[in-house]
mmCIF file of C-alpha atoms (C1' of nucleotides) in Angstrom:
data_model
loop_
_atom_site.group_PDB
_atom_site.id
_atom_site.type_symbol
_atom_site.label_atom_id
_atom_site.label_comp_id
_atom_site.label_asym_id
_atom_site.label_seq_id
_atom_site.Cartn_x
_atom_site.Cartn_y
_atom_site.Cartn_z
ATOM 1 C CA MET A 1 -0.676 0.628 0.604
ATOM 2 C CA THR A 2 1.554 3.195 -1.144
ATOM 3 C CA GLU A 3 -0.589 5.624 0.728
ATOM 4 C CA ALA A 4 -4.105 4.532 -0.385
ATOM 5 C CA HIS A 5 -7.354 6.480 0.489
ATOM 6 C CA GLY A 6 -5.566 10.334 -0.290
ATOM 7 C CA HIS A 7 -6.290 12.027 3.042
ATOM 8 C CA THR A 8 -5.796 15.320 3.310
ATOM 9 C CA THR A 9 -2.726 15.080 5.660
ATOM 10 C CA ARG A 10 0.910 13.428 5.233
ATOM 11 C CA ARG A 11 4.255 14.075 2.817
ATOM 12 C CA ASP A 12 2.226 16.281 0.497
ATOM 13 C CA PRO A 13 4.742 19.289 -0.999
ATOM 14 C CA SER A 14 2.275 21.266 -1.760
ATOM 15 C CA ARG A 15 0.483 21.440 1.760
ATOM 16 C CA ALA A 16 3.956 23.141 3.153
ATOM 17 C CA GLU A 17 4.304 25.707 0.270
ATOM 18 C CA LEU A 18 0.231 26.587 0.633
ATOM 19 C CA THR A 19 0.471 26.845 3.775
ATOM 20 C CA HIS A 20 3.624 29.367 3.800
ATOM 21 C CA LEU A 21 2.097 31.844 1.469
ATOM 22 C CA LEU A 22 -1.479 32.170 3.010
ATOM 23 C CA ARG A 23 0.091 32.422 6.931
ATOM 24 C CA SER A 24 2.299 35.628 5.545
ATOM 25 C CA ARG A 25 -0.438 36.761 3.986
ATOM 26 C CA GLY A 26 -3.003 36.725 6.702
ATOM 27 C CA GLN A 27 -4.794 34.028 4.709
ATOM 28 C CA ARG A 28 -6.350 30.664 7.193
ATOM 29 C CA VAL A 29 -5.437 27.486 6.001
ATOM 30 C CA THR A 30 -8.583 24.955 5.088
ATOM 31 C CA PRO A 31 -8.679 21.603 3.876
ATOM 32 C CA GLN A 32 -10.945 23.100 0.474
ATOM 33 C CA ARG A 33 -7.409 25.088 0.029
ATOM 34 C CA ILE A 34 -5.451 21.538 0.805
ATOM 35 C CA VAL A 35 -7.457 19.689 -1.470
ATOM 36 C CA ILE A 36 -8.105 22.128 -4.986
ATOM 37 C CA LEU A 37 -4.265 22.553 -4.818
ATOM 38 C CA ARG A 38 -2.805 19.044 -4.213
ATOM 39 C CA GLU A 39 -6.082 18.250 -6.811
ATOM 40 C CA LEU A 40 -3.922 20.347 -9.256
ATOM 41 C CA ARG A 41 -0.899 19.560 -9.313
ATOM 42 C CA ARG A 42 -1.685 15.801 -9.106
ATOM 43 C CA GLU A 43 -3.193 15.356 -12.373
ATOM 44 C CA ARG A 44 -2.455 16.170 -15.506
ATOM 45 C CA ARG A 45 -5.445 17.157 -17.667
ATOM 46 C CA HIS A 46 -6.826 20.929 -17.305
ATOM 47 C CA LEU A 47 -9.510 20.793 -14.832
ATOM 48 C CA GLY A 48 -12.441 22.910 -15.448
ATOM 49 C CA ALA A 49 -14.106 24.875 -12.022
ATOM 50 C CA ASP A 50 -16.790 22.323 -12.047
ATOM 51 C CA ASP A 51 -14.025 19.482 -13.096
ATOM 52 C CA VAL A 52 -11.836 20.326 -9.470
ATOM 53 C CA ARG A 53 -15.740 19.538 -7.836
ATOM 54 C CA GLN A 54 -15.842 16.163 -9.129
ATOM 55 C CA ALA A 55 -12.971 15.433 -8.948
ATOM 56 C CA ILE A 56 -12.402 16.459 -4.816
ATOM 57 C CA SER A 57 -15.919 15.397 -4.159
ATOM 58 C CA ASP A 58 -14.579 12.083 -2.390
ATOM 59 C CA ALA A 59 -12.525 13.664 -0.039
ATOM 60 C CA VAL A 60 -14.372 17.216 0.423
ATOM 61 C CA PRO A 61 -17.801 15.351 -0.308
ATOM 62 C CA GLY A 62 -20.235 19.392 -0.233
ATOM 63 C CA ILE A 63 -18.044 21.559 -1.075
ATOM 64 C CA SER A 64 -20.262 24.819 -3.311
ATOM 65 C CA LEU A 65 -19.077 25.684 -7.227
ATOM 66 C CA PRO A 66 -18.174 28.859 -5.790
ATOM 67 C CA THR A 67 -16.106 28.644 -2.381
ATOM 68 C CA VAL A 68 -14.148 25.973 -6.013
ATOM 69 C CA TYR A 69 -14.119 29.386 -7.812
ATOM 70 C CA ALA A 70 -12.622 31.994 -4.530
ATOM 71 C CA THR A 71 -9.992 29.392 -3.883
ATOM 72 C CA LEU A 72 -8.106 29.503 -8.442
ATOM 73 C CA ASP A 73 -8.758 32.944 -8.143
ATOM 74 C CA LEU A 74 -6.756 33.047 -4.836
ATOM 75 C CA PHE A 75 -4.195 30.162 -6.345
ATOM 76 C CA VAL A 76 -3.543 32.315 -9.570
ATOM 77 C CA GLU A 77 -3.558 35.627 -7.376
ATOM 78 C CA LEU A 78 -0.808 33.659 -5.685
ATOM 79 C CA GLY A 79 0.841 32.276 -8.639
ATOM 80 C CA LEU A 80 0.478 28.794 -7.481
ATOM 81 C CA VAL A 81 -2.395 27.765 -10.705
ATOM 82 C CA ARG A 82 -2.591 29.460 -14.657
ATOM 83 C CA ARG A 83 -5.688 30.397 -15.761
ATOM 84 C CA LEU A 84 -6.199 29.748 -19.420
ATOM 85 C CA HIS A 85 -8.820 30.899 -21.635
ATOM 86 C CA VAL A 86 -9.230 28.504 -24.319
ATOM 87 C CA GLY A 87 -11.717 28.618 -27.328
ATOM 88 C CA GLY A 88 -14.851 28.406 -26.551
ATOM 89 C CA GLY A 89 -15.676 30.532 -22.884
ATOM 90 C CA VAL A 90 -13.986 27.501 -21.743
ATOM 91 C CA THR A 91 -11.544 28.738 -18.593
ATOM 92 C CA LEU A 92 -9.325 26.011 -17.271
ATOM 93 C CA TYR A 93 -6.781 25.435 -14.428
ATOM 94 C CA ASP A 94 -3.187 24.120 -14.890
ATOM 95 C CA GLY A 95 -1.794 23.243 -11.950
ATOM 96 C CA ARG A 96 1.084 23.160 -13.158
ATOM 97 C CA ILE A 97 4.184 25.874 -12.803
ATOM 98 C CA GLU A 98 6.908 25.222 -14.752
ATOM 99 C CA PRO A 99 7.660 27.125 -18.191
ATOM 100 C CA HIS A 100 4.962 25.643 -20.902
ATOM 101 C CA GLN A 101 2.415 25.952 -23.452
ATOM 102 C CA HIS A 102 -0.659 24.377 -24.194
ATOM 103 C CA ALA A 103 -2.119 23.215 -27.404
ATOM 104 C CA ARG A 104 -5.614 22.256 -28.682
ATOM 105 C CA CYS A 105 -7.440 20.576 -30.522
ATOM 106 C CA ARG A 106 -10.332 21.873 -32.823
ATOM 107 C CA ILE A 107 -12.280 18.561 -33.112
ATOM 108 C CA CYS A 108 -12.031 17.217 -29.135
ATOM 109 C CA GLY A 109 -10.862 19.977 -27.393
ATOM 110 C CA GLU A 110 -8.451 18.799 -25.389
ATOM 111 C CA VAL A 111 -5.685 20.743 -24.330
ATOM 112 C CA GLN A 112 -1.787 18.703 -23.807
ATOM 113 C CA ASP A 113 0.866 20.842 -22.543
ATOM 114 C CA VAL A 114 3.538 21.691 -25.302
ATOM 115 C CA ASP A 115 7.259 22.257 -23.553
ATOM 116 C CA GLY A 116 9.235 24.800 -24.556
ATOM 117 C CA ALA A 117 9.301 29.143 -23.619
ATOM 118 C CA PRO A 118 8.660 30.627 -26.394
ATOM 119 C CA ASP A 119 10.909 32.544 -28.806
ATOM 120 C CA ASP A 120 8.837 36.040 -27.937
ATOM 121 C CA ALA A 121 11.999 37.935 -28.116
ATOM 122 C CA ALA A 122 10.618 39.969 -31.464
ATOM 123 C CA LEU A 123 6.978 40.428 -30.374
ATOM 124 C CA ARG A 124 7.791 41.525 -26.792
ATOM 125 C CA ALA A 125 10.596 44.106 -28.829
ATOM 126 C CA GLU A 126 7.821 45.208 -30.378
ATOM 127 C CA ALA A 127 4.827 45.756 -27.737
ATOM 128 C CA GLN A 128 7.895 47.227 -25.761
ATOM 129 C CA ARG A 129 8.597 49.535 -28.020
ATOM 130 C CA SER A 130 4.500 51.080 -28.016
ATOM 131 C CA GLY A 131 5.518 51.317 -24.624
ATOM 132 C CA PHE A 132 3.680 48.688 -23.787
ATOM 133 C CA ALA A 133 5.448 45.832 -20.519
ATOM 134 C CA VAL A 134 5.272 43.397 -20.672
ATOM 135 C CA GLU A 135 5.274 40.203 -18.218
ATOM 136 C CA GLN A 136 4.301 37.228 -19.577
ATOM 137 C CA VAL A 137 3.614 35.608 -23.006
ATOM 138 C CA ASP A 138 0.744 32.719 -23.686
ATOM 139 C CA VAL A 139 1.245 30.997 -26.616
ATOM 140 C CA LEU A 140 -2.069 28.665 -27.774
ATOM 141 C CA LEU A 141 -1.521 26.599 -30.466
ATOM 142 C CA SER A 142 -4.211 24.576 -32.835
ATOM 143 C CA GLY A 143 -4.881 22.413 -34.496
ATOM 144 C CA VAL A 144 -5.701 18.950 -34.563
ATOM 145 C CA CYS A 145 -4.529 16.037 -31.306
ATOM 146 C CA GLN A 146 -3.777 13.058 -32.706
ATOM 147 C CA ARG A 147 -5.872 10.444 -31.397
ATOM 148 C CA CYS A 148 -8.844 12.787 -33.658
ATOM 149 C CA ARG A 149 -6.209 12.760 -37.076
ATOM 150 C CA ASN A 150 -6.431 8.730 -36.950
ATOM 151 C CA ALA A 151 -9.690 8.578 -35.859
ATOM 152 C CA GLY A 152 -10.643 10.778 -38.933
ATOM 153 C CA MET B 1 -16.865 65.741 -48.532
ATOM 154 C CA THR B 2 -15.653 62.862 -48.528
ATOM 155 C CA GLU B 3 -17.694 60.404 -48.298
ATOM 156 C CA ALA B 4 -19.703 61.895 -45.533
ATOM 157 C CA HIS B 5 -22.615 59.476 -43.610
ATOM 158 C CA GLY B 6 -21.172 56.054 -44.658
ATOM 159 C CA HIS B 7 -23.716 54.107 -46.148
ATOM 160 C CA THR B 8 -23.877 50.223 -47.318
ATOM 161 C CA THR B 9 -23.329 51.094 -50.838
ATOM 162 C CA ARG B 10 -20.651 52.735 -52.898
ATOM 163 C CA ARG B 11 -16.326 51.804 -53.426
ATOM 164 C CA ASP B 12 -16.156 49.210 -50.747
ATOM 165 C CA PRO B 13 -13.716 46.896 -51.035
ATOM 166 C CA SER B 14 -15.000 44.116 -48.590
ATOM 167 C CA ARG B 15 -17.915 44.244 -49.553
ATOM 168 C CA ALA B 16 -17.364 42.615 -53.434
ATOM 169 C CA GLU B 17 -15.103 40.020 -51.331
ATOM 170 C CA LEU B 18 -18.265 39.440 -48.729
ATOM 171 C CA THR B 19 -20.494 38.645 -51.937
ATOM 172 C CA HIS B 20 -18.204 36.726 -53.979
ATOM 173 C CA LEU B 21 -17.875 34.246 -50.306
ATOM 174 C CA LEU B 22 -21.052 34.079 -49.529
ATOM 175 C CA ARG B 23 -22.636 33.617 -53.281
ATOM 176 C CA SER B 24 -19.746 30.830 -54.169
ATOM 177 C CA ARG B 25 -21.072 28.989 -51.369
ATOM 178 C CA GLY B 26 -25.719 29.839 -51.460
ATOM 179 C CA GLN B 27 -25.396 31.957 -48.538
ATOM 180 C CA ARG B 28 -26.850 35.482 -48.729
ATOM 181 C CA VAL B 29 -25.574 39.307 -48.722
ATOM 182 C CA THR B 30 -27.859 41.489 -46.383
ATOM 183 C CA PRO B 31 -27.520 45.157 -45.116
ATOM 184 C CA GLN B 32 -26.262 42.560 -41.785
ATOM 185 C CA ARG B 33 -23.455 41.099 -42.765
ATOM 186 C CA ILE B 34 -22.182 43.908 -45.029
ATOM 187 C CA VAL B 35 -22.542 46.582 -42.904
ATOM 188 C CA ILE B 36 -21.020 43.956 -39.200
ATOM 189 C CA LEU B 37 -18.043 42.906 -41.894
ATOM 190 C CA ARG B 38 -17.626 46.707 -42.765
ATOM 191 C CA GLU B 39 -16.624 48.474 -39.395
ATOM 192 C CA LEU B 40 -15.116 45.294 -38.471
ATOM 193 C CA ARG B 41 -12.408 46.235 -41.055
ATOM 194 C CA ARG B 42 -13.065 49.824 -40.390
ATOM 195 C CA GLU B 43 -12.395 50.177 -36.444
ATOM 196 C CA ARG B 44 -8.462 48.768 -35.029
ATOM 197 C CA ARG B 45 -10.447 48.677 -32.086
ATOM 198 C CA HIS B 46 -11.724 44.552 -30.735
ATOM 199 C CA LEU B 47 -15.098 44.734 -30.328
ATOM 200 C CA GLY B 48 -16.885 42.339 -28.485
ATOM 201 C CA ALA B 49 -20.741 41.450 -30.083
ATOM 202 C CA ASP B 50 -22.373 43.828 -27.818
ATOM 203 C CA ASP B 51 -19.819 46.393 -29.017
ATOM 204 C CA VAL B 52 -20.636 45.685 -32.908
ATOM 205 C CA ARG B 53 -24.113 45.917 -32.143
ATOM 206 C CA GLN B 54 -23.964 49.651 -30.441
ATOM 207 C CA ALA B 55 -21.424 50.523 -33.473
ATOM 208 C CA ILE B 56 -23.734 49.453 -36.046
ATOM 209 C CA SER B 57 -26.999 50.967 -34.816
ATOM 210 C CA ASP B 58 -27.047 54.074 -36.671
ATOM 211 C CA ALA B 59 -26.573 51.701 -40.094
ATOM 212 C CA VAL B 60 -29.066 49.187 -39.028
ATOM 213 C CA PRO B 61 -30.870 50.307 -35.937
ATOM 214 C CA GLY B 62 -32.724 47.048 -35.548
ATOM 215 C CA ILE B 63 -30.260 44.694 -35.122
ATOM 216 C CA SER B 64 -31.111 42.287 -32.616
ATOM 217 C CA LEU B 65 -27.434 40.251 -30.590
ATOM 218 C CA PRO B 66 -28.787 36.523 -31.960
ATOM 219 C CA THR B 67 -28.224 37.627 -35.911
ATOM 220 C CA VAL B 68 -24.787 39.937 -34.751
ATOM 221 C CA TYR B 69 -23.746 36.134 -32.843
ATOM 222 C CA ALA B 70 -25.187 34.148 -35.740
ATOM 223 C CA THR B 71 -22.489 36.577 -37.863
ATOM 224 C CA LEU B 72 -19.486 37.118 -36.433
ATOM 225 C CA ASP B 73 -19.424 32.925 -36.269
ATOM 226 C CA LEU B 74 -19.559 32.722 -40.068
ATOM 227 C CA PHE B 75 -17.196 35.575 -40.191
ATOM 228 C CA VAL B 76 -14.737 34.311 -38.078
ATOM 229 C CA GLU B 77 -15.517 30.421 -39.742
ATOM 230 C CA LEU B 78 -14.823 32.129 -43.950
ATOM 231 C CA GLY B 79 -11.702 34.041 -42.662
ATOM 232 C CA LEU B 80 -12.822 37.004 -43.055
ATOM 233 C CA VAL B 81 -11.999 38.246 -38.835
ATOM 234 C CA ARG B 82 -10.542 36.546 -36.265
ATOM 235 C CA ARG B 83 -11.608 35.885 -32.733
ATOM 236 C CA LEU B 84 -10.206 36.559 -30.202
ATOM 237 C CA HIS B 85 -10.016 34.850 -26.628
ATOM 238 C CA VAL B 86 -8.305 37.292 -24.097
ATOM 239 C CA GLY B 87 -8.507 37.022 -19.923
ATOM 240 C CA GLY B 88 -11.653 37.254 -18.396
ATOM 241 C CA GLY B 89 -14.133 34.924 -19.822
ATOM 242 C CA VAL B 90 -13.750 38.244 -22.922
ATOM 243 C CA THR B 91 -14.517 37.373 -26.727
ATOM 244 C CA LEU B 92 -13.340 39.951 -29.023
ATOM 245 C CA TYR B 93 -13.084 40.155 -32.824
ATOM 246 C CA ASP B 94 -10.431 41.094 -34.990
ATOM 247 C CA GLY B 95 -11.084 42.890 -38.387
ATOM 248 C CA ARG B 96 -7.324 42.101 -39.434
ATOM 249 C CA ILE B 97 -6.068 40.202 -41.416
ATOM 250 C CA GLU B 98 -3.027 40.852 -41.790
ATOM 251 C CA PRO B 99 -0.694 38.107 -39.071
ATOM 252 C CA HIS B 100 0.198 40.041 -36.561
ATOM 253 C CA GLN B 101 -0.860 39.602 -32.284
ATOM 254 C CA HIS B 102 -2.287 41.316 -29.303
ATOM 255 C CA ALA B 103 -1.081 42.741 -25.680
ATOM 256 C CA ARG B 104 -4.089 42.660 -23.362
ATOM 257 C CA CYS B 105 -3.322 44.973 -20.070
ATOM 258 C CA ARG B 106 -3.853 43.907 -16.830
ATOM 259 C CA ILE B 107 -5.114 47.535 -15.462
ATOM 260 C CA CYS B 108 -7.993 48.284 -18.203
ATOM 261 C CA GLY B 109 -8.091 45.120 -20.129
ATOM 262 C CA GLU B 110 -7.783 47.378 -23.265
ATOM 263 C CA VAL B 111 -5.693 45.070 -26.228
ATOM 264 C CA GLN B 112 -3.881 46.536 -28.870
ATOM 265 C CA ASP B 113 -1.804 44.985 -31.827
ATOM 266 C CA VAL B 114 1.855 43.878 -31.563
ATOM 267 C CA ASP B 115 2.400 43.246 -35.505
ATOM 268 C CA GLY B 116 5.188 40.591 -36.593
ATOM 269 C CA ALA B 117 4.855 37.014 -36.153
ATOM 270 C CA PRO B 118 5.536 34.758 -33.612
ATOM 271 C CA ASP B 119 9.492 32.635 -34.383
ATOM 272 C CA ASP B 120 7.402 29.312 -33.093
ATOM 273 C CA ALA B 121 9.265 26.930 -35.132
ATOM 274 C CA ALA B 122 9.939 25.527 -31.573
ATOM 275 C CA LEU B 123 7.182 25.478 -30.267
ATOM 276 C CA ARG B 124 5.646 23.641 -33.262
ATOM 277 C CA ALA B 125 7.908 21.075 -33.838
ATOM 278 C CA GLU B 126 7.757 20.089 -30.067
ATOM 279 C CA ALA B 127 3.799 20.127 -31.042
ATOM 280 C CA GLN B 128 4.181 17.546 -33.785
ATOM 281 C CA ARG B 129 6.367 15.371 -31.517
ATOM 282 C CA SER B 130 3.377 14.369 -29.524
ATOM 283 C CA GLY B 131 1.190 13.832 -33.419
ATOM 284 C CA PHE B 132 -0.625 17.369 -33.370
ATOM 285 C CA ALA B 133 -1.392 19.093 -35.816
ATOM 286 C CA VAL B 134 -1.065 22.802 -35.764
ATOM 287 C CA GLU B 135 -2.853 25.068 -37.762
ATOM 288 C CA GLN B 136 -2.787 28.741 -36.225
ATOM 289 C CA VAL B 137 -0.702 29.706 -33.355
ATOM 290 C CA ASP B 138 -1.964 32.668 -31.283
ATOM 291 C CA VAL B 139 0.199 34.249 -29.149
ATOM 292 C CA LEU B 140 -1.161 36.971 -26.315
ATOM 293 C CA LEU B 141 1.139 39.162 -23.878
ATOM 294 C CA SER B 142 -0.170 40.299 -20.785
ATOM 295 C CA GLY B 143 1.580 43.200 -18.468
ATOM 296 C CA VAL B 144 0.376 47.062 -18.420
ATOM 297 C CA CYS B 145 0.270 48.944 -20.715
ATOM 298 C CA GLN B 146 1.332 52.849 -21.937
ATOM 299 C CA ARG B 147 -1.302 55.087 -20.267
ATOM 300 C CA CYS B 148 -1.730 52.825 -17.470
ATOM 301 C CA ARG B 149 1.700 53.446 -16.442
ATOM 302 C CA ASN B 150 1.586 56.758 -16.582
ATOM 303 C CA ALA B 151 -1.903 56.793 -14.535
ATOM 304 C CA GLY B 152 0.208 54.457 -12.099
ATOM 305 C "C1'" DA C 1 -12.865 36.156 20.295
ATOM 306 C "C1'" DT C 2 -12.183 37.369 15.890
ATOM 307 C "C1'" DT C 3 -12.963 37.691 11.262
ATOM 308 C "C1'" DG C 4 -11.901 34.758 6.926
ATOM 309 C "C1'" DG C 5 -13.401 31.346 4.186
ATOM 310 C "C1'" DT C 6 -17.448 28.697 3.744
ATOM 311 C "C1'" DG C 7 -21.655 26.788 1.511
ATOM 312 C "C1'" DC C 8 -26.412 28.151 0.199
ATOM 313 C "C1'" DA C 9 -29.724 30.635 -2.967
ATOM 314 C "C1'" DA C 10 -30.318 33.568 -5.853
ATOM 315 C "C1'" DA C 11 -28.279 37.521 -9.692
ATOM 316 C "C1'" DT C 12 -26.306 38.304 -13.956
ATOM 317 C "C1'" DC C 13 -23.425 38.306 -17.711
ATOM 318 C "C1'" DC C 14 -22.743 36.184 -22.345
ATOM 319 C "C1'" DT C 15 -24.478 33.353 -25.564
ATOM 320 C "C1'" DT C 16 -27.466 29.853 -28.279
ATOM 321 C "C1'" DT C 17 -32.252 28.500 -29.569
ATOM 322 C "C1'" DG C 18 -37.131 27.525 -31.491
ATOM 323 C "C1'" DC C 19 -39.998 30.039 -33.900
ATOM 324 C "C1'" DA C 20 -42.811 33.093 -36.922
ATOM 325 C "C1'" DA C 21 -42.567 37.043 -40.217
ATOM 326 C "C1'" DT C 22 -39.197 38.534 -43.273
ATOM 327 C "C1'" DA C 23 -36.253 39.141 -47.567
ATOM 328 C "C1'" DG C 24 -32.309 37.534 -50.974
ATOM 329 C "C1'" DC C 25 -32.258 34.438 -54.030
ATOM 330 C "C1'" DG D 1 -41.771 30.938 -54.954
ATOM 331 C "C1'" DC D 2 -38.609 28.994 -52.452
ATOM 332 C "C1'" DT D 3 -35.821 28.906 -48.573
ATOM 333 C "C1'" DA D 4 -31.959 31.305 -45.687
ATOM 334 C "C1'" DT D 5 -31.718 34.910 -42.125
ATOM 335 C "C1'" DT D 6 -33.731 37.736 -39.344
ATOM 336 C "C1'" DG D 7 -36.108 38.839 -34.735
ATOM 337 C "C1'" DC D 8 -37.982 38.161 -30.860
ATOM 338 C "C1'" DA D 9 -38.159 36.099 -26.369
ATOM 339 C "C1'" DA D 10 -36.982 32.651 -23.667
ATOM 340 C "C1'" DA D 11 -33.465 28.926 -22.495
ATOM 341 C "C1'" DG D 12 -28.982 28.106 -21.241
ATOM 342 C "C1'" DG D 13 -24.596 28.056 -18.937
ATOM 343 C "C1'" DA D 14 -20.730 30.119 -16.390
ATOM 344 C "C1'" DT D 15 -19.613 32.663 -12.868
ATOM 345 C "C1'" DT D 16 -20.484 36.066 -9.390
ATOM 346 C "C1'" DT D 17 -22.674 37.459 -4.978
ATOM 347 C "C1'" DG D 18 -25.326 38.592 -0.183
ATOM 348 C "C1'" DC D 19 -25.971 36.636 3.820
ATOM 349 C "C1'" DA D 20 -26.020 34.171 7.978
ATOM 350 C "C1'" DC D 21 -22.931 30.041 10.010
ATOM 351 C "C1'" DC D 22 -19.220 27.600 10.275
ATOM 352 C "C1'" DA D 23 -14.366 27.472 11.444
ATOM 353 C "C1'" DA D 24 -9.190 28.701 11.530
ATOM 354 C "C1'" DT D 25 -5.762 31.701 13.996
#
DNA sequence: ATTGGTGCAAATCCTTTGCAATAGC
DNA sequence: GCTATTGCAAAGGATTTGCACCAAT
């Protein structure tokens, strides 16, 4: 038995990180927050707010969607997760912090990670020419994923 | 008088283009479509669906939002305009076709154009390694625009 | 004991849908 | 005249808000 039925305690690197960040801002460490962050870090898929709620419904049975939204907003502000705006008004959350970009299949809608940072020097320079202070660069590739190419 | 109160007729390059595209697909050339495309081509800002309706409310007084949405969807499919998903679930439409990217101010939300194509060779290659067929690359810069930097 | 966080219910916002009337072709 | 397109009204789905209760510090 490795660690069985994921409970909130026990060696969880994301938990210490979270506790520290929240405490330093006078905010509270709640089970909801612990579980949501752990889920985002564990899951390699990209989750919407309701996906998150479903994914943790065992660990935190009665959690409400407003709480999930509030928590995700907080995590984005803390820099713990990335918010992703893919097509169709869909908003997803990504627990991976390492620099990487995203590719969205126009057939099935699935979003996959693409490792690597964009070579954005030229675009940055161009934006800064007009006085825009660039803080972040998001790249979204669109196309057709392997599975849909095989199916189609 | 250059050409005064923009009416739908008279030398409008976008109109001929639109007529041709629609006819070739057995679709109809309506005043709503003509005016919406002309507005998107003329306006250098990026417009949401309701912005479009307001912008053309003089030319097409009774136009409904569902019609605006349907028309924008059609134009995106025809490749006449680009759909932009910027933060906050906001969807904007861009009548400029030439390759360019976008920068969104995190303070005021304004979206400005950034000329130039991304140097995306490395990311494309990485995505294709996993069987993903890249068709399009969208880059969204985030940061603070000139005006908000001065104000702040 | 304080007061930030949660859950609930309802409100809001954007977008889509169903359908009868209208207008391109 | 045929049928795509429109406008209206209403539905739908995602996210936010207000407030009373609860629980982390």
